[in-house]
Every structure is written in structure tokens, then in C-alpha cells.
Tab-separated table of C-alpha atoms and ligand atoms in Angstrom:
chain	number	residue	atom	x	y	z
A	7	MET	CA	36.782	141.773	106.104
A	8	ALA	CA	35.802	142.243	109.731
A	9	GLU	CA	34.449	139.141	111.427
A	10	GLN	CA	30.684	138.938	111.799
A	11	PRO	CA	29.355	139.336	115.358
A	12	LEU	CA	28.986	136.161	117.408
A	13	VAL	CA	25.358	135.509	118.329
A	14	LEU	CA	24.162	132.903	120.831
A	15	GLY	CA	20.548	131.736	120.436
A	16	ILE	CA	18.369	130.014	123.042
A	17	GLU	CA	15.314	127.923	122.136
A	18	THR	CA	12.981	126.365	124.725
A	19	SER	CA	9.478	126.671	123.228
A	20	CYS	CA	8.645	122.972	123.343
A	21	ASP	CA	10.657	119.900	124.354
A	22	GLU	CA	14.064	120.793	122.908
A	23	THR	CA	16.609	122.854	124.843
A	24	GLY	CA	18.564	124.332	121.965
A	25	ILE	CA	21.672	126.511	122.126
A	26	GLY	CA	23.080	127.714	118.813
A	27	ILE	CA	26.090	129.895	118.086
A	28	VAL	CA	26.478	131.606	114.723
A	29	SER	CA	28.631	134.236	113.096
A	30	GLY	CA	26.603	135.797	110.289
A	31	HIS	CA	25.455	132.847	108.146
A	32	ASP	CA	28.104	130.511	109.608
A	33	LEU	CA	26.950	127.901	112.083
A	34	LEU	CA	29.552	127.325	114.804
A	35	ALA	CA	27.575	125.178	117.251
A	36	ASP	CA	24.105	123.693	117.546
A	37	ALA	CA	23.693	121.868	120.859
A	38	VAL	CA	20.295	120.304	121.518
A	39	ALA	CA	19.075	118.413	124.592
A	40	SER	CA	15.688	116.825	123.978
A	41	SER	CA	13.248	115.610	126.604
A	42	VAL	CA	11.249	113.716	123.959
A	43	ASP	CA	11.897	110.313	125.597
A	44	GLU	CA	10.321	111.529	128.840
A	45	HIS	CA	7.092	112.363	126.963
A	46	ALA	CA	6.934	109.229	124.814
A	47	ARG	CA	4.775	107.189	127.174
A	48	PHE	CA	2.190	109.998	127.288
A	49	GLY	CA	1.974	110.178	123.487
A	50	GLY	CA	2.565	113.943	123.505
A	51	VAL	CA	4.617	116.653	125.184
A	52	VAL	CA	3.766	117.236	128.874
A	53	PRO	CA	4.411	120.946	129.603
A	54	GLU	CA	5.537	120.576	133.221
A	55	VAL	CA	7.954	117.795	132.328
A	56	ALA	CA	9.358	119.910	129.486
A	57	SER	CA	9.904	122.982	131.723
A	58	ARG	CA	11.775	120.975	134.332
A	59	ALA	CA	13.926	119.327	131.666
A	60	HIS	CA	14.835	122.778	130.237
A	61	LEU	CA	15.958	123.916	133.683
A	62	GLU	CA	18.203	120.899	134.085
A	63	ALA	CA	19.601	121.034	130.543
A	64	MET	CA	20.186	124.784	130.198
A	65	VAL	CA	23.652	125.244	131.728
A	66	PRO	CA	25.200	121.998	130.392
A	67	THR	CA	23.824	122.710	126.895
A	68	ILE	CA	25.260	126.259	126.911
A	69	GLU	CA	28.617	124.834	127.997
A	70	ARG	CA	28.511	122.186	125.275
A	71	ALA	CA	27.710	124.780	122.582
A	72	CYS	CA	30.571	127.067	123.691
A	73	GLN	CA	32.976	124.128	123.700
A	74	THR	CA	31.963	123.067	120.186
A	75	ALA	CA	32.287	126.637	118.895
A	76	GLY	CA	35.636	127.018	120.692
A	77	ILE	CA	34.541	130.223	122.396
A	78	SER	CA	33.953	131.466	125.897
A	79	LEU	CA	30.697	133.203	126.845
A	80	ARG	CA	32.602	136.491	127.059
A	81	ASP	CA	33.219	136.332	123.287
A	82	VAL	CA	29.476	136.518	122.526
A	83	ASP	CA	28.425	139.846	120.952
A	84	ALA	CA	24.639	139.431	121.171
A	85	LEU	CA	21.989	137.042	122.477
A	86	ALA	CA	18.695	135.919	121.007
A	87	VAL	CA	15.912	133.916	122.609
A	88	THR	CA	12.543	132.508	121.561
A	89	SER	CA	9.987	134.777	123.220
A	90	GLY	CA	7.034	132.805	121.776
A	91	PRO	CA	4.870	131.148	120.652
A	92	GLY	CA	5.164	127.901	122.607
A	93	LEU	CA	4.554	126.362	126.005
A	94	ALA	CA	4.437	129.147	128.611
A	95	GLY	CA	6.522	127.456	131.302
A	96	ALA	CA	9.065	126.164	128.807
A	97	LEU	CA	9.484	129.600	127.196
A	98	LEU	CA	9.970	131.190	130.611
A	99	VAL	CA	13.050	129.080	131.311
A	100	GLY	CA	14.746	130.190	128.088
A	101	VAL	CA	13.768	133.837	128.471
A	102	ALA	CA	15.001	133.936	132.074
A	103	ALA	CA	18.316	132.338	131.098
A	104	ALA	CA	18.747	134.783	128.204
A	105	LYS	CA	18.052	137.795	130.422
A	106	ALA	CA	20.547	136.568	133.010
A	107	LEU	CA	23.227	136.160	130.330
A	108	ALA	CA	22.491	139.516	128.706
A	109	LEU	CA	22.659	141.274	132.049
A	110	SER	CA	25.819	139.586	133.284
A	111	LEU	CA	27.669	139.850	129.943
A	112	ASP	CA	26.264	143.338	129.266
A	113	LYS	CA	25.299	142.388	125.716
A	114	PRO	CA	22.162	143.178	123.661
A	115	LEU	CA	19.278	140.683	123.724
A	116	TYR	CA	16.755	140.032	120.948
A	117	GLY	CA	13.494	138.311	121.931
A	118	VAL	CA	12.304	136.697	118.704
A	119	ASN	CA	9.411	134.794	117.194
A	120	HIS	CA	9.851	131.021	116.948
A	121	LEU	CA	8.171	130.800	113.530
A	122	ALA	CA	10.367	133.497	112.019
A	123	ALA	CA	13.378	131.626	113.402
A	124	HIS	CA	12.254	128.469	111.530
A	125	VAL	CA	12.470	130.600	108.367
A	126	ALA	CA	15.764	132.354	109.164
A	127	VAL	CA	17.604	129.085	109.847
A	128	ASP	CA	17.759	128.297	106.148
A	129	GLN	CA	20.344	131.064	105.732
A	130	LEU	CA	22.838	128.876	107.590
A	131	GLU	CA	22.518	126.266	104.874
A	132	HIS	CA	21.593	128.030	101.626
A	133	GLY	CA	22.735	131.620	102.192
A	134	ALA	CA	20.684	134.838	102.091
A	135	LEU	CA	16.929	134.282	101.950
A	136	PRO	CA	15.158	135.237	98.772
A	137	GLU	CA	12.696	137.985	99.735
A	138	PRO	CA	9.823	137.787	99.310
A	139	CYS	CA	9.502	134.066	99.893
A	140	LEU	CA	6.610	131.839	100.831
A	141	ALA	CA	7.337	129.845	103.971
A	142	MET	CA	5.431	126.695	104.801
A	143	LEU	CA	6.058	125.743	108.435
A	144	VAL	CA	4.865	122.294	109.391
A	145	SER	CA	5.637	120.816	112.793
A	146	GLY	CA	4.016	119.238	115.810
A	147	GLY	CA	2.805	122.642	116.969
A	148	HIS	CA	2.182	124.664	113.826
A	149	SER	CA	1.148	124.459	110.176
A	150	SER	CA	1.240	127.819	108.460
A	151	LEU	CA	1.751	129.514	105.137
A	152	LEU	CA	3.582	132.821	105.543
A	153	ARG	CA	4.522	135.540	103.135
A	154	VAL	CA	7.973	136.713	104.241
A	155	ASP	CA	9.076	140.094	102.909
A	156	ASP	CA	11.684	140.689	105.607
A	157	VAL	CA	12.449	137.893	108.057
A	158	THR	CA	13.350	140.443	110.765
A	159	GLY	CA	10.093	142.333	110.596
A	160	VAL	CA	7.570	141.852	107.795
A	161	ILE	CA	5.807	138.494	107.872
A	162	ASP	CA	2.178	138.086	106.830
A	163	PRO	CA	0.207	134.942	107.598
A	164	MET	CA	-1.675	133.685	104.522
A	165	GLY	CA	-3.089	130.533	106.073
A	166	ALA	CA	-2.826	128.132	108.999
A	167	THR	CA	-4.354	124.973	110.389
A	168	ILE	CA	-7.824	125.384	111.850
A	169	ASP	CA	-7.408	122.311	114.069
A	170	ASP	CA	-4.524	119.808	114.376
A	171	ALA	CA	-1.031	120.669	113.184
A	172	ALA	CA	0.415	118.438	110.449
A	173	GLY	CA	2.952	116.836	112.807
A	174	GLU	CA	0.244	116.291	115.401
A	175	ALA	CA	-1.746	114.357	112.779
A	176	PHE	CA	1.320	112.211	112.019
A	177	ASP	CA	1.781	111.548	115.736
A	178	LYS	CA	-1.885	110.661	116.340
A	179	VAL	CA	-2.138	108.374	113.311
A	180	ALA	CA	1.121	106.671	114.294
A	181	ARG	CA	-0.388	105.964	117.704
A	182	LEU	CA	-3.461	104.430	116.051
A	183	LEU	CA	-1.137	102.157	114.098
A	184	GLY	CA	0.830	101.153	117.204
A	185	LEU	CA	3.961	103.065	116.122
A	186	PRO	CA	6.152	104.937	118.690
A	187	PHE	CA	6.072	108.694	119.460
A	188	PRO	CA	6.954	110.948	117.752
A	189	GLY	CA	5.237	109.175	114.893
A	190	GLY	CA	6.283	111.178	111.819
A	191	PRO	CA	9.562	109.385	111.105
A	192	HIS	CA	7.924	105.966	111.680
A	193	ILE	CA	5.063	106.691	109.283
A	194	ASP	CA	7.593	107.973	106.754
A	195	LYS	CA	9.525	104.690	107.044
A	196	GLU	CA	6.457	102.400	106.936
A	197	ALA	CA	5.062	104.312	103.954
A	198	ARG	CA	8.042	103.340	101.831
A	199	SER	CA	6.781	99.758	101.568
A	200	GLY	CA	3.091	100.701	101.259
A	201	SER	CA	0.832	101.995	98.493
A	202	SER	CA	-0.139	105.665	98.584
A	203	VAL	CA	-3.278	104.924	96.522
A	204	ALA	CA	-4.451	101.923	98.566
A	205	ILE	CA	-6.974	104.002	100.534
A	206	ASP	CA	-8.565	107.241	99.396
A	207	PHE	CA	-8.382	109.343	102.575
A	208	PRO	CA	-10.016	112.815	102.595
A	209	ARG	CA	-8.130	116.004	101.666
A	210	GLY	CA	-9.102	118.609	104.305
A	211	LEU	CA	-10.479	122.020	103.256
A	212	SER	CA	-10.159	121.196	99.577
A	213	SER	CA	-13.777	121.183	98.369
A	214	ARG	CA	-14.879	124.099	96.256
A	215	ARG	CA	-16.989	125.467	99.125
A	216	ASP	CA	-14.172	125.166	101.686
A	217	LEU	CA	-11.726	126.804	99.306
A	218	GLU	CA	-13.892	129.934	99.193
A	219	ARG	CA	-13.321	130.592	102.897
A	220	HIS	CA	-10.198	128.607	103.641
A	221	ARG	CA	-8.159	128.635	100.452
A	222	PHE	CA	-4.792	128.630	102.238
A	223	ASP	CA	-5.867	127.028	105.528
A	224	PHE	CA	-5.395	123.419	106.588
A	225	SER	CA	-7.456	120.927	108.566
A	226	PHE	CA	-6.115	117.538	109.585
A	227	SER	CA	-8.526	116.406	112.267
A	228	GLY	CA	-11.061	114.972	109.775
A	229	LEU	CA	-8.289	112.982	108.127
A	230	LYS	CA	-7.174	111.594	111.482
A	231	THR	CA	-10.779	110.553	112.259
A	232	ALA	CA	-11.102	108.924	108.826
A	233	VAL	CA	-7.981	106.859	109.488
A	234	ALA	CA	-9.274	105.911	112.960
A	235	ARG	CA	-12.605	104.751	111.502
A	236	TRP	CA	-10.897	102.785	108.754
A	237	VAL	CA	-8.622	100.999	111.215
A	238	GLN	CA	-11.529	100.342	113.592
A	239	ALA	CA	-13.610	98.788	110.798
A	240	ARG	CA	-10.776	96.381	109.985
A	241	ASN	CA	-10.385	95.464	113.636
A	242	ASP	CA	-14.157	94.938	114.044
A	243	ALA	CA	-14.134	92.632	111.028
A	244	GLY	CA	-11.310	90.645	112.631
A	245	GLU	CA	-8.974	91.564	109.766
A	246	SER	CA	-5.360	92.650	110.144
A	247	VAL	CA	-4.457	96.275	109.483
A	248	PRO	CA	-2.110	96.838	106.514
A	249	VAL	CA	0.062	99.342	108.392
A	250	ALA	CA	2.293	100.264	105.443
A	251	ASP	CA	-0.659	100.981	103.146
A	252	VAL	CA	-2.469	103.070	105.777
A	253	ALA	CA	0.755	104.993	106.485
A	254	ALA	CA	1.428	105.632	102.791
A	255	SER	CA	-2.149	106.660	101.981
A	256	PHE	CA	-2.367	108.936	105.033
A	257	GLN	CA	1.005	110.524	104.258
A	258	GLU	CA	-0.068	111.112	100.664
A	259	ALA	CA	-3.245	112.885	101.819
A	260	VAL	CA	-1.223	115.245	104.059
A	261	CYS	CA	1.515	115.948	101.511
A	262	ASP	CA	-0.986	116.399	98.685
A	263	VAL	CA	-2.860	119.158	100.522
A	264	LEU	CA	0.274	120.834	101.919
A	265	THR	CA	2.028	121.095	98.556
A	266	ARG	CA	-1.100	122.037	96.609
A	267	LYS	CA	-1.907	124.931	98.962
A	268	ALA	CA	1.688	126.131	99.289
A	269	ILE	CA	2.061	126.352	95.532
A	270	ASP	CA	-1.340	127.983	95.112
A	271	ALA	CA	-0.316	130.590	97.727
A	272	ALA	CA	3.032	131.253	96.043
A	273	VAL	CA	1.471	131.556	92.592
A	274	THR	CA	-1.278	133.840	93.924
A	275	ALA	CA	1.263	136.094	95.661
A	276	GLY	CA	3.613	136.050	92.652
A	277	ILE	CA	6.407	134.493	94.724
A	278	GLU	CA	9.017	132.246	93.115
A	279	ASP	CA	10.637	130.704	96.199
A	280	ILE	CA	9.075	128.348	98.719
A	281	LEU	CA	10.838	127.488	101.949
A	282	ILE	CA	9.668	124.480	103.976
A	283	GLY	CA	10.557	124.248	107.664
A	284	GLY	CA	9.513	122.518	110.892
A	285	GLY	CA	9.847	118.843	111.811
A	286	VAL	CA	7.473	117.583	109.103
A	287	ALA	CA	9.780	119.119	106.469
A	288	ALA	CA	11.951	116.060	107.150
A	289	ASN	CA	9.258	113.930	105.474
A	290	SER	CA	10.682	112.267	102.390
A	291	ARG	CA	7.443	112.290	100.388
A	292	LEU	CA	6.763	115.968	101.188
A	293	ARG	CA	10.166	116.975	99.839
A	294	VAL	CA	9.766	115.020	96.594
A	295	LEU	CA	6.180	116.103	95.916
A	296	ALA	CA	6.906	119.766	96.712
A	297	GLU	CA	9.847	119.851	94.340
A	298	GLU	CA	7.955	118.042	91.576
A	299	ARG	CA	4.920	120.304	91.742
A	300	ALA	CA	6.856	123.526	92.284
A	301	ALA	CA	9.096	122.832	89.291
A	302	ALA	CA	5.998	122.601	87.108
A	303	HIS	CA	5.234	126.224	88.099
A	304	GLY	CA	8.800	127.501	87.801
A	305	ILE	CA	9.026	127.796	91.605
A	306	ARG	CA	12.180	126.944	93.578
A	307	VAL	CA	11.978	124.998	96.861
A	308	ARG	CA	14.410	125.350	99.757
A	309	VAL	CA	14.385	122.879	102.636
A	310	PRO	CA	17.036	123.063	105.369
A	311	ARG	CA	18.594	119.734	106.364
A	312	PRO	CA	16.438	117.754	108.849
A	313	GLY	CA	18.545	118.716	111.905
A	314	LEU	CA	17.859	122.394	111.215
A	315	CYS	CA	14.138	121.832	110.457
A	316	THR	CA	13.295	120.530	113.920
A	317	ASP	CA	13.468	122.907	116.889
A	318	ASN	CA	17.019	124.023	117.688
A	319	GLY	CA	19.028	126.958	118.989
A	320	ALA	CA	20.767	127.639	115.677
A	321	MET	CA	17.527	128.958	114.189
A	322	VAL	CA	17.175	131.508	116.987
A	323	ALA	CA	20.830	132.523	116.673
A	324	ALA	CA	20.388	132.830	112.878
A	325	LEU	CA	17.463	135.212	113.308
A	326	GLY	CA	19.367	137.121	116.013
A	327	ALA	CA	22.321	137.525	113.653
A	328	GLU	CA	19.980	138.900	111.003
A	329	MET	CA	18.584	141.394	113.556
A	330	VAL	CA	22.130	142.563	114.265
A	331	ALA	CA	22.999	142.725	110.537
A	332	ARG	CA	19.925	144.857	109.792
A	333	GLY	CA	20.497	147.149	112.745
A	334	ARG	CA	17.295	146.322	114.609
A	335	THR	CA	16.858	147.777	118.097
A	336	PRO	CA	17.393	145.102	120.781
A	337	SER	CA	14.593	144.097	123.152
A	338	SER	CA	14.308	145.589	126.598
A	339	LEU	CA	15.293	143.350	129.491
A	340	ASP	CA	11.706	143.028	130.672
A	341	LEU	CA	10.678	141.255	127.480
A	342	PRO	CA	7.914	138.702	128.033
A	343	ALA	CA	7.587	135.005	127.307
A	344	ASP	CA	4.405	135.054	125.235
A	345	SER	CA	2.880	131.645	124.558
A	346	ALA	CA	0.480	133.096	121.961
A	347	LEU	CA	2.879	135.494	120.232
A	348	PRO	CA	1.464	136.237	116.754
A	349	VAL	CA	3.754	135.603	113.804
A	350	THR	CA	3.502	139.260	112.831
A	351	ASP	CA	5.486	140.106	116.008
A	352	VAL	CA	8.925	139.018	114.834
A	353	LEU	CA	10.934	140.984	117.383
A	354	VAL	CA	9.522	141.526	120.866
B	407	KG4	O1	9.617	121.122	114.640
B	407	KG4	P1	9.480	119.960	115.580
B	407	KG4	O2	10.739	119.243	115.993
B	407	KG4	O3	8.811	120.375	116.926
B	407	KG4	C1	7.639	121.105	117.013
B	407	KG4	O4	6.590	120.458	117.021
B	407	KG4	O5	7.722	122.374	117.062
B	407	KG4	O6	8.474	118.942	114.887
B	407	KG4	C2	8.157	117.690	115.442
B	407	KG4	C3	7.098	117.029	114.575
B	407	KG4	C4	6.522	115.760	115.174
B	407	KG4	O7	5.115	115.841	115.095
B	407	KG4	C5	7.072	114.659	114.300
B	407	KG4	O8	6.236	113.536	114.205
B	407	KG4	C6	7.208	115.371	112.971
B	407	KG4	O9	7.662	116.668	113.297
B	407	KG4	N1	8.168	114.707	112.073
B	407	KG4	C7	7.818	114.137	110.901
B	407	KG4	C8	9.004	113.558	110.365
B	407	KG4	N2	10.029	113.820	111.234
B	407	KG4	C9	9.498	114.526	112.271
B	407	KG4	N3	6.639	114.072	110.283
B	407	KG4	C10	6.595	113.411	109.107
B	407	KG4	N4	7.665	112.822	108.534
B	407	KG4	C11	8.884	112.867	109.119
B	407	KG4	N5	9.941	112.276	108.546
B	408	ZN	ZN1	9.062	124.659	115.892
């Protein structure tokens, strides 16, 4: 059998400079340089700092990926880059680098959607995607439910957050509890020694009235405020804050709503496979609850390993490889970096 084309993917939508190299569904290299430590003291990603870090990391990260894959840039058959959505300045660095490579190597370039790439990455771990599948993407920047009929072109949004993203809520609540940024992994860890039923935090957009208009949408800002008020009341009363219980009860509220709505969406659309991606997919409680509840409905759950769930270049390369495999027309070399790229635009 002929070897699959080599595809190099570039991801710079947020604070990770990711360079991935794949051949079909085989992952050859996944080099990531993160600027997360530079943002930690601000409690969130600072766009200008991220852009500068991408510029500095780009060439060394490309070199590292090629070394790991044991290839030279000349061996690459096609390039893929995140065109959006994301931070405008950060995206620009990746798109400019990808154009320069495509031009100098004289190879086709695919400008792709970051969210679709979060879905496509699972092929590197579990093989061909079941289509249709219901993708739940939960990260610091997005929380969406997508119906995926063809990961290279037909993706329909079913629901999304109307305020904070799920990961953003984890990060903000962690800050309230004095835990470091990014807060998700710390809350996950604290929650293990706490009680998930200690405090009854609100489930956003879950009342009968909200479900009429926002059946598959999420809202996490009310939950964050409820946690803030609860913590403040304890402080005002001069009482200590039971961090583990707050973490566990907050985490339960998020995971409860996410899994309930994902399964409702899958059942409604008659879909039997749910794929969870994005940084929050690394959450241990989310994985367990999703599998438990899905199994009760005869639905299968796929979650890529944590390193592939967070932003990386492999996901972009994986989607690029799928574009090549399905014979999609490459992007033109004036493709934009579009910070607000809609998920329906999979290939730019
Ligand atoms: O996908 P990602 O690396 O970057 C984007 O935001 O696009 O996701 C990062 C987010 C952060 O908000 C982080 O707190 C959250 O994922 N996260 C987690 C866990 N690991 C990372 N949230 C909950 N539980 C975790 N174990
Ligand atoms: Zn992402």
C-alpha cells in the first residue's frame, strides 16, 4: 500500500504553539510550546503576550517536530493551519508561518477551523470517526454541541455557551478558591477528596422555561457567581472555606449539565456516538459521568487522551490529512486569520 501523504499542522489560536506531523491517522510528531506560565499571574491569557510567544516559538517548534518525526521539511506533502476562531494576533502568526512554508515548499495549504480540528484529532487515537457523531467541545474558549456529518465540511452547531466557557468557569472558580491558573486540573484534584453533594450549586439553563429556548445551550456565569457568593458568605462569617467540597460540588454542577445536554442532543438527533474534546475533556468526573449516562442510552463515548484534547498541532494536521484524503480543494494563499470564524466554515 502506498504511504499516506505527510501533513504538517500549525496551531496558534490561543497560548499553545503547536506543530503536528501526521501520515493519515498515524501521529508522527506533536510538538507544543506553551506560554501558559507567562499568563499565570494575570489569571487568563493576555493576547499580546501570546502573539509574541508564538513568534519566538514557531521556528524551534517546527524543527523539534521534524526531528521527532525523522523528516525534513521537504518531505511534507501538505500543510494545514488554524485559520480561526481564536485570538486575532495569535492566529496571524500561525497563518503567516503556514503561508511562508507553503510558498517556499510549493505545497498545498489548508486553512481549517479550530473546532473541527478538535473533533478530527480523535482519529489519531481511535481511528475513523463515526459519522454522524455528536461532538461536545469544552475548553477555556469554547463550549459547544456540534452535529458532525463530515468533519471536513458538514458541521452543524446545536448549542453553545451563552456566556462563560466551561474551562473559563473552572479557571475563575479556581481563582476564587486560591488555586493556580489554569484552574481545571487543580479543581479536578481537590474534588477527589471533597463531596459533590455538599453544596447544591445551580445548573445553568436547565429550568423548564430555559429549556424551551436554550435546550442545548450552556450558561456558566450564574454558577460562578453562586460559588463566589457562597465563598464570600463563609469569609464574612469568619469561617474557613472547605475547598475540596466547593470544588467537588462546583465540578458536579458543570459535569451534570454538560453530560445531560450532550446526551439529550445525541438522542434527539438519533446519534449513537458522542465525542468529547477540548481541555475540559481531561476532567476525570466528566469522563466517568458521560460514560455512565451514555451507556444507559446505548450511546458510545470517545475521548482522546488528555494531550490530544488540549490545543495542539496534531489536531490541525489530522484535519488537514482528512482534507487531503477526501480530495478537498486547498485554500488560496491569501486565506485570512479569522478570529470569529463560524464552526460551519470548516475549510477556509
Ligand atoms: O483546550 P484548551 O487547552 O485551551 C483552550 O482554551 O482552547 O483548554 C484549556 C482549559 C482551561 O480552562 C483548563 O482549566 C481546562 O481546560 N482544563 C480542565 C482540566 N484540564 C484542563 N478543566 C477541568 N478539569 C481538568 N482536568
Ligand atoms: Zn481549543
